[in-house]
mmCIF file of C-alpha atoms in Angstrom:
data_model
loop_
_atom_site.group_PDB
_atom_site.id
_atom_site.type_symbol
_atom_site.label_atom_id
_atom_site.label_comp_id
_atom_site.label_asym_id
_atom_site.label_seq_id
_atom_site.Cartn_x
_atom_site.Cartn_y
_atom_site.Cartn_z
ATOM 1 C CA MET A 27 -38.229 -70.867 -89.141
ATOM 2 C CA LYS A 28 -34.494 -70.726 -88.189
ATOM 3 C CA ARG A 29 -35.114 -67.419 -86.359
ATOM 4 C CA ILE A 30 -37.904 -69.111 -84.222
ATOM 5 C CA LEU A 31 -35.742 -72.077 -83.493
ATOM 6 C CA LEU A 32 -32.814 -69.866 -82.518
ATOM 7 C CA THR A 33 -34.924 -67.961 -80.253
ATOM 8 C CA ALA A 34 -36.453 -70.973 -78.682
ATOM 9 C CA LEU A 35 -32.926 -72.460 -78.045
ATOM 10 C CA THR A 36 -31.768 -69.273 -76.586
ATOM 11 C CA LEU A 37 -34.756 -69.064 -74.065
ATOM 12 C CA TRP A 38 -34.975 -72.811 -73.183
ATOM 13 C CA PRO A 39 -32.614 -72.570 -70.193
ATOM 14 C CA LEU A 40 -34.545 -69.565 -68.693
ATOM 15 C CA LEU A 41 -37.972 -71.539 -69.046
ATOM 16 C CA VAL A 42 -36.593 -74.801 -67.400
ATOM 17 C CA ALA A 43 -34.438 -73.055 -64.783
ATOM 18 C CA PRO A 44 -35.667 -73.812 -61.064
ATOM 19 C CA THR A 45 -37.919 -71.024 -59.787
ATOM 20 C CA ALA A 46 -36.324 -68.415 -57.514
ATOM 21 C CA GLY A 47 -35.911 -69.724 -53.902
ATOM 22 C CA ALA A 48 -36.116 -73.459 -54.904
ATOM 23 C CA GLN A 49 -33.494 -75.806 -53.819
ATOM 24 C CA THR A 50 -33.176 -79.005 -56.110
ATOM 25 C CA ALA A 51 -31.298 -81.235 -53.576
ATOM 26 C CA ASP A 52 -31.073 -82.151 -50.001
ATOM 27 C CA VAL A 53 -30.054 -79.111 -47.738
ATOM 28 C CA THR A 54 -27.817 -79.065 -44.572
ATOM 29 C CA CYS A 55 -29.227 -76.189 -42.626
ATOM 30 C CA SER A 56 -27.486 -73.901 -40.046
ATOM 31 C CA GLY A 57 -29.032 -70.520 -39.957
ATOM 32 C CA THR A 58 -32.402 -69.473 -41.603
ATOM 33 C CA LEU A 59 -34.220 -70.647 -44.684
ATOM 34 C CA SER A 60 -37.121 -68.312 -45.489
ATOM 35 C CA GLY A 61 -39.488 -68.441 -48.326
ATOM 36 C CA ARG A 62 -37.953 -71.502 -49.925
ATOM 37 C CA THR A 63 -38.811 -74.804 -51.506
ATOM 38 C CA VAL A 64 -36.407 -77.629 -50.835
ATOM 39 C CA ASN A 65 -37.104 -80.611 -53.156
ATOM 40 C CA GLY A 66 -35.247 -83.003 -50.922
ATOM 41 C CA ASN A 67 -34.483 -83.394 -47.179
ATOM 42 C CA VAL A 68 -33.266 -80.917 -44.677
ATOM 43 C CA THR A 69 -30.563 -82.063 -42.209
ATOM 44 C CA VAL A 70 -29.694 -79.930 -39.102
ATOM 45 C CA ARG A 71 -26.147 -81.186 -38.179
ATOM 46 C CA THR A 72 -24.633 -81.560 -34.825
ATOM 47 C CA ALA A 73 -24.804 -78.498 -32.635
ATOM 48 C CA ALA A 74 -26.457 -76.519 -35.439
ATOM 49 C CA THR A 75 -29.498 -74.219 -35.100
ATOM 50 C CA CYS A 76 -31.907 -74.074 -38.151
ATOM 51 C CA ILE A 77 -34.970 -71.891 -38.567
ATOM 52 C CA LEU A 78 -37.288 -72.650 -41.566
ATOM 53 C CA VAL A 79 -39.760 -69.934 -42.106
ATOM 54 C CA ASN A 80 -42.460 -69.993 -44.855
ATOM 55 C CA THR A 81 -40.598 -72.941 -46.364
ATOM 56 C CA ARG A 82 -41.781 -76.155 -48.077
ATOM 57 C CA VAL A 83 -39.808 -79.400 -47.694
ATOM 58 C CA ALA A 84 -40.496 -82.248 -50.007
ATOM 59 C CA GLY A 85 -38.703 -84.645 -47.813
ATOM 60 C CA ASP A 86 -37.787 -85.011 -44.204
ATOM 61 C CA VAL A 87 -36.394 -82.714 -41.745
ATOM 62 C CA GLN A 88 -33.784 -84.458 -39.378
ATOM 63 C CA VAL A 89 -32.227 -82.876 -36.396
ATOM 64 C CA GLN A 90 -29.035 -84.448 -35.301
ATOM 65 C CA ARG A 91 -27.225 -84.470 -31.723
ATOM 66 C CA ASN A 92 -27.362 -81.131 -30.040
ATOM 67 C CA GLY A 93 -29.136 -79.517 -33.101
ATOM 68 C CA GLN A 94 -32.177 -77.397 -32.876
ATOM 69 C CA VAL A 95 -34.901 -76.751 -35.354
ATOM 70 C CA THR A 96 -37.638 -74.053 -35.594
ATOM 71 C CA ILE A 97 -40.297 -74.809 -38.092
ATOM 72 C CA ARG A 98 -42.735 -71.865 -38.536
ATOM 73 C CA ASN A 99 -45.403 -71.227 -41.118
ATOM 74 C CA SER A 100 -44.017 -74.090 -43.017
ATOM 75 C CA GLU A 101 -44.942 -77.427 -44.622
ATOM 76 C CA VAL A 102 -42.890 -80.700 -44.436
ATOM 77 C CA ARG A 103 -44.182 -83.375 -46.833
ATOM 78 C CA GLY A 104 -42.241 -86.203 -45.010
ATOM 79 C CA ASP A 105 -41.333 -86.811 -41.395
ATOM 80 C CA VAL A 106 -39.746 -84.374 -38.710
ATOM 81 C CA GLN A 107 -37.205 -86.447 -36.575
ATOM 82 C CA GLY A 108 -35.210 -85.495 -33.606
ATOM 83 C CA GLU A 109 -32.305 -87.903 -33.369
ATOM 84 C CA VAL A 110 -30.847 -89.103 -30.042
ATOM 85 C CA GLY A 111 -29.461 -86.047 -28.150
ATOM 86 C CA PHE A 112 -31.247 -83.309 -30.160
ATOM 87 C CA ARG A 113 -31.457 -79.649 -28.328
ATOM 88 C CA ALA A 114 -34.855 -78.569 -29.512
ATOM 89 C CA LEU A 115 -37.778 -79.364 -31.824
ATOM 90 C CA ILE A 116 -40.112 -76.649 -32.422
ATOM 91 C CA LEU A 117 -43.116 -76.521 -34.628
ATOM 92 C CA ARG A 118 -45.413 -73.438 -34.984
ATOM 93 C CA ASP A 119 -48.223 -72.759 -37.371
ATOM 94 C CA SER A 120 -47.001 -75.538 -39.629
ATOM 95 C CA VAL A 121 -48.120 -78.727 -41.443
ATOM 96 C CA VAL A 122 -46.326 -82.145 -41.255
ATOM 97 C CA ARG A 123 -47.749 -84.641 -43.765
ATOM 98 C CA GLY A 124 -45.646 -87.484 -42.240
ATOM 99 C CA ASP A 125 -44.744 -88.195 -38.563
ATOM 100 C CA VAL A 126 -43.118 -86.440 -35.797
ATOM 101 C CA ASP A 127 -40.537 -88.544 -33.805
ATOM 102 C CA ALA A 128 -38.680 -86.933 -30.865
ATOM 103 C CA LEU A 129 -36.771 -89.358 -29.040
ATOM 104 C CA HIS A 130 -33.992 -89.130 -26.373
ATOM 105 C CA GLY A 131 -33.682 -85.431 -26.750
ATOM 106 C CA ARG A 132 -34.504 -82.105 -24.706
ATOM 107 C CA HIS A 133 -37.207 -79.866 -25.538
ATOM 108 C CA VAL A 134 -40.274 -80.395 -27.876
ATOM 109 C CA ILE A 135 -42.853 -77.758 -28.548
ATOM 110 C CA LEU A 136 -45.693 -78.031 -31.032
ATOM 111 C CA ASN A 137 -48.232 -75.031 -31.223
ATOM 112 C CA ASP A 138 -50.949 -74.566 -33.781
ATOM 113 C CA THR A 139 -49.629 -77.511 -35.970
ATOM 114 C CA ARG A 140 -51.240 -80.322 -37.903
ATOM 115 C CA VAL A 141 -49.529 -83.657 -38.201
ATOM 116 C CA GLU A 142 -51.097 -86.089 -40.719
ATOM 117 C CA GLY A 143 -49.195 -89.163 -39.244
ATOM 118 C CA ASP A 144 -48.330 -90.048 -35.674
ATOM 119 C CA VAL A 145 -46.479 -88.209 -33.008
ATOM 120 C CA ALA A 146 -44.021 -90.082 -30.745
ATOM 121 C CA LEU A 147 -42.371 -88.166 -28.020
ATOM 122 C CA LYS A 148 -40.357 -90.438 -25.894
ATOM 123 C CA LEU A 149 -37.525 -90.179 -23.232
ATOM 124 C CA ASN A 150 -37.038 -86.418 -23.668
ATOM 125 C CA ALA A 151 -35.308 -84.640 -20.897
ATOM 126 C CA GLY A 152 -36.754 -81.064 -21.150
ATOM 127 C CA THR A 153 -40.030 -79.398 -21.703
ATOM 128 C CA VAL A 154 -42.901 -81.305 -23.864
ATOM 129 C CA HIS A 155 -45.567 -78.902 -24.730
ATOM 130 C CA LEU A 156 -48.440 -79.344 -27.212
ATOM 131 C CA GLU A 157 -51.138 -76.771 -27.776
ATOM 132 C CA ARG A 158 -53.640 -76.592 -30.429
ATOM 133 C CA VAL A 159 -52.184 -79.499 -32.227
ATOM 134 C CA THR A 160 -54.100 -81.724 -34.626
ATOM 135 C CA VAL A 161 -52.898 -85.313 -34.877
ATOM 136 C CA ASN A 162 -54.550 -87.506 -37.612
ATOM 137 C CA GLY A 163 -52.758 -90.571 -36.218
ATOM 138 C CA ASP A 164 -51.695 -91.534 -32.756
ATOM 139 C CA LEU A 165 -50.047 -89.442 -30.078
ATOM 140 C CA GLU A 166 -47.746 -91.462 -27.869
ATOM 141 C CA CYS A 167 -45.603 -90.079 -25.079
ATOM 142 C CA GLU A 168 -43.449 -92.372 -22.856
ATOM 143 C CA GLY A 169 -40.524 -91.795 -20.358
ATOM 144 C CA ASN A 170 -40.329 -88.119 -20.671
ATOM 145 C CA ALA A 171 -38.511 -86.700 -17.707
ATOM 146 C CA ARG A 172 -41.219 -83.831 -17.342
ATOM 147 C CA GLU A 173 -44.957 -84.691 -17.719
ATOM 148 C CA PRO A 174 -46.076 -83.305 -21.037
ATOM 149 C CA VAL A 175 -48.336 -80.255 -20.867
ATOM 150 C CA GLY A 176 -50.734 -78.633 -23.240
ATOM 151 C CA LYS A 177 -54.379 -78.012 -24.106
ATOM 152 C CA SER A 178 -56.814 -77.847 -27.016
ATOM 153 C CA ASN A 179 -55.353 -80.752 -28.916
ATOM 154 C CA ARG A 180 -57.311 -83.087 -31.251
ATOM 155 C CA VAL A 181 -56.124 -86.551 -31.828
ATOM 156 C CA GLN A 182 -57.946 -88.863 -34.387
ATOM 157 C CA GLY A 183 -56.180 -91.951 -33.387
ATOM 158 C CA ARG A 184 -55.019 -93.276 -29.864
ATOM 159 C CA ARG A 185 -53.544 -91.103 -27.135
ATOM 160 C CA GLU A 186 -51.018 -93.343 -25.184
ATOM 161 C CA GLY A 187 -48.678 -93.120 -22.208
ATOM 162 C CA GLN A 188 -48.106 -89.679 -20.713
ATOM 163 C CA CYS A 189 -50.283 -88.031 -23.502
ATOM 164 C CA ARG A 190 -53.433 -89.799 -22.610
ATOM 165 C CA VAL A 191 -54.782 -86.494 -20.978
ATOM 166 C CA LEU A 192 -53.612 -83.886 -23.597
#
């Protein structure tokens, strides 16, 4: 019995340790995260570039001023937010369980992506492109410097503003 207990106590840390590739807290991203699970939020700091590939994020992804994020083949359980002055927000072949908000930034590109919440693209100075995007909520575009472009999008809610025809 003592031998079993001693063996169990010795192996316990190995059994409860996080799985390989898992992050247990919020992450500040600069560079590439590939094949990871982040059990918190991802923040792209000012002027940083972050690439998330085959990554699962349990929280939100926030892109700060002059930051850029590319999310590819990934899942975000929370929201994706471009804060005032973000450089680029790019989503390809991904799923966002929350909302996508890109306000007062530059470039927004969504391709082959599903958003289970709303998409709000407002007052962006650069390219706004949506192609083969499924939005389960509303799609709202207002005040973007360039007319948003795209095709083959499905929106279950309302299409508003500049996105009425996408």
